[in-house]
Amino acid sequence: MHITHYLPRTLPEPLAGLTTLALDLRWSWHHSTDTLWQAVSPELWEETRNPWLILENISDRRLEELAADAGFVETLQRQLEAREGHFKSDTWFASQFGQAFRGYVAYFSMEFGLSESLPIYSGGLGILAGDHLKTACDLGVPLIGIGLLYQQGYFRQALDAQGEQIEFYPYNAPTMLPVTPLMDDRGEWVRVNVEFPGRQLILRVWHVEVGRRSLFLLDSNEPLNFPGDRGITSELYGGGQEMRLQQEIVLGIGGWRLLEKMGIDCPVCHLNEGHAAFAILERARNFMHRCAQPFEVALRATRAGNLFTSHTPVEAGADRFPPDLFMHYFRDYAKLLGIDEQRLLALGRDGVRSDRGEPFNMAYLAFRGAGAVNGVSRLHGKVSRDIFQPLFPRWPAAEVPVGHVTNGVHVATWDSQAADALWTDACGKTRWLGTLETVATDLRCLDDRTLWDFRCRGRRGLVDFLRTRLARQNRWLNTTQAQDQSLDPGFLTLGFARRFTEYKRNNLLLHDPDRLTRLLTNRDRPVQLVIAGKAHPYDDFGKRMIRQWNDYLRRPELQGRVIFVEDYDLVIAAELVRGVDVWINTPRRPWEASGTSGMKVLANGGLNLSELDGWWAEAYRPEVGWAIGDRQEHRNIAEWDAAEAEQLYRLLEEKVVPCFYRRDENGLPREWVQHMQESMAQLTTHFSSNRMVREYTERFYVPLENACRQRMDDGCKLAAELEAWHAHLRRYWDKLYFGNVSAEKCNEGYRFQVQAYLDGIPAEAVCIELYAEAANGGEAVRQVLTRTTPLLGADNGYLYTGTVKDDRHAAAYTPRIVPAHAAATVPLEASMISWYR
Ligand SMILES: *Cc1c(COP(=O)(O)O)cnc(C)c1O
């Protein structure tokens, strides 16, 4: 794939390489060029940390000075060579799968949180996508990001004098963002068209470079569009339902169309949440034409290469569109697919109800067009199996085809410079570029004093940052309150920063404000607390919680002890996770599908105190941190919130604070440092995006690429065969029935004999099994029976036999008939099932 950059500004010849460096967002985590940018403009660097902005704003005179500065030019050359060298070196992916994978993984996401200089994200989902892309670069996974360029991004937050949230929507001038128009071979700006009712929507395409990976961003702000359409990509999660539908059409259909237009072969399409599920339709539509097959066969072929990652923790979380609105935009598209409207609607419905008003559910479409589906933590995998159970009627929830890949964070983005140095000392420079086997052992060799020094420096850095930040907040409010009294670099520092929304229970710590005050203001064991987070503009409950904190922190005895930092974003998140001693998280289980902010403190030596939900439910053990909750969901919310607030206070009062202040004769908190060491050694690598992206690659990208190519080979032979298999099952399934079933005791356990009559279905197309639900903490039993003799007097009936263990009653086993095909994923692709009685 060849990309040419359109450059808004010409630099003096010796400095031409600066553009290359400024446009490569690798600077957001790889800091070797920092000194270079600092040399260009110390002030702008300090203020923005954004090389592209510096390059756009620097005067011609300064550029000439630099061009004449031999030392500067040489440093620049060295950086460019180092960059080339880095990209030539072997990667994990090339060494593992170099030849076994052709083409690219297309990674679709509504938001990407790569850097604060590109504000096209709102929170966890976007940060995850950004970390995924950065890691694909580190590991050499051939992945291309597809997203939208918003003119306004997510809102910026300030607080007024009363502590009320105010929202701003600064305009993202594309020339100030590290993006360039994507040009085609003839030097023209690449555009993609999408059909809207009665009109064409033209989309412009921008290119973002992330190391050796590309992110393509679509944008509707094209002068030739209808005025009303130019704003489709104006705001992230703004506007109403129709705008959301339009954005999702742009992302899914426009995004896939772009890949086709550029001739980029993407056997694997990874949908980061259901927002982009229309890519499934557009991919199948393109393939229909290429292989001259009907839609159903094309879908059968292409779906094998689609991966759907769900982030939704509750049934109501998925995107849905009223059928009339959906059909308004898709009536003509159904014709392009050669299917009728009802069939298209059915792709987004559960198929159980026959309710004409049933909305079109994007997650259902994603299921119907995926070759694999996963949740984002072990617990979320289980929760998702329950949520999507309606798509697999009569299947046990445990067999609903959703696995999990637990999220991880891009450590190089979130660690501090000091953490980077510490980890480099302990484990070497290239630790995040390959597999991570020795990291834990290496880290355990660090001594207590080094670790404690490191922790104290981290906390001091945060206090400095926050004082500057508070001074700025106060300038905006035009109050001149002195801030150097705020915070103390020696106090136990708790952090709580995340979106303000009901399920996050941002105010759980305020359940008993006086008790919290006593905890914070204890003379001998003082504690300070940093709070941050935005509430969605329509979320009144979230805004009320912000107000509640701001009322609380005005208590005179708390001056300088509790801080609310405005405008929570990537920069603030990074500063907080580098400095806090304890990161607190109190979601209402099971709403936190994974959560990632707690993972960001790991490399920096911070500890977690969190609800046993999302990632913490699988990470927690007593030596690495603290937990609240009882691993259950509770119905009586008010009562349970009170109980958990009590747990939270007690943990802080009796465990966390004493542990931090229990010092040995040299002033070293040995037990605390032990926790730090275990948390760093046991958790950092596992909850890194390095592990996550390797898992996606090994378990999904590579097998999906293979499966997809197999189905497409030989003019779609296998896909057509699978489609015929499925159609056949559908046609005859109701006619299957069981005859006699008997079980008798034998030496090995029970011997089952099951008579099954298959009517028009060939015996190879199904499987007869015994199934027993999980019991006594064990796994469910699934025992395939062997087909033996044909039954007399029947066309297509057989006796099936098999033996199971007798550690439970024979009645615990139920015979069932399920679809079977060596190349199909059951029940994801064929959800029929027949039970004996
Ligand atoms: C990591 C991060 C998130 C996700 O945080 P959770 O607490 O896991 O939801 C949200 N916003 C920003 C700015 C982040 O850096």
Short mmCIF file of C-alpha atoms and ligand atoms in Angstrom, two decimals, residues 121-125 127-128 131 409 414 497-499 503-504 568-574 577 583 585 592 594-598 600 615, ligand 1:
data_model
loop_
_atom_site.label_atom_id
_atom_site.label_comp_id
_atom_site.label_asym_id
_atom_site.label_seq_id
_atom_site.Cartn_x
_atom_site.Cartn_y
_atom_site.Cartn_z
CA TYR A 121 -12.60 9.74 21.15
CA SER A 122 -14.80 10.01 24.20
CA GLY A 123 -13.60 7.32 26.54
CA GLY A 124 -12.73 3.69 27.13
CA LEU A 125 -13.82 2.30 23.75
CA ILE A 127 -8.70 4.53 24.05
CA LEU A 128 -8.85 0.78 23.58
CA ASP A 131 -4.00 1.16 22.09
CA VAL A 409 -3.46 -1.27 27.70
CA TRP A 414 0.66 4.98 29.95
CA ALA A 497 -11.32 9.36 37.42
CA ARG A 498 -13.83 8.14 34.91
CA ARG A 499 -17.00 9.10 33.13
CA TYR A 503 -23.43 2.69 36.97
CA LYS A 504 -19.91 3.91 37.72
CA TYR A 568 -10.61 14.48 31.90
CA ASP A 569 -8.85 13.29 28.76
CA LEU A 570 -5.90 11.22 27.67
CA VAL A 571 -3.32 13.62 29.09
CA ILE A 572 -4.95 13.87 32.48
CA ALA A 573 -5.56 10.15 32.59
CA ALA A 574 -1.89 9.53 31.87
CA VAL A 577 -2.23 6.83 36.53
CA TRP A 583 -6.76 3.72 41.82
CA ASN A 585 -13.15 1.94 40.82
CA GLU A 592 -18.10 -2.58 33.69
CA SER A 594 -13.84 -4.66 31.26
CA GLY A 595 -12.59 -1.25 32.36
CA THR A 596 -9.05 -0.34 31.44
CA SER A 597 -8.05 2.69 33.50
CA GLY A 598 -7.04 0.49 36.43
CA LYS A 600 -2.82 1.82 33.40
CA TRP A 615 -11.04 -7.12 34.45
C1 LIG B 1 -8.49 4.73 30.01
C2 LIG B 1 -9.43 5.82 29.81
C3 LIG B 1 -10.80 5.59 29.90
C4 LIG B 1 -11.39 4.25 30.27
O1 LIG B 1 -11.49 4.23 31.66
P1 LIG B 1 -12.43 3.24 32.48
O2 LIG B 1 -12.35 3.76 33.85
O3 LIG B 1 -11.82 1.92 32.33
O4 LIG B 1 -13.77 3.32 31.88
C5 LIG B 1 -11.67 6.65 29.71
N1 LIG B 1 -11.21 7.88 29.41
C6 LIG B 1 -9.90 8.14 29.31
C7 LIG B 1 -9.45 9.51 28.96
C8 LIG B 1 -8.96 7.12 29.50
O5 LIG B 1 -7.67 7.37 29.37
#
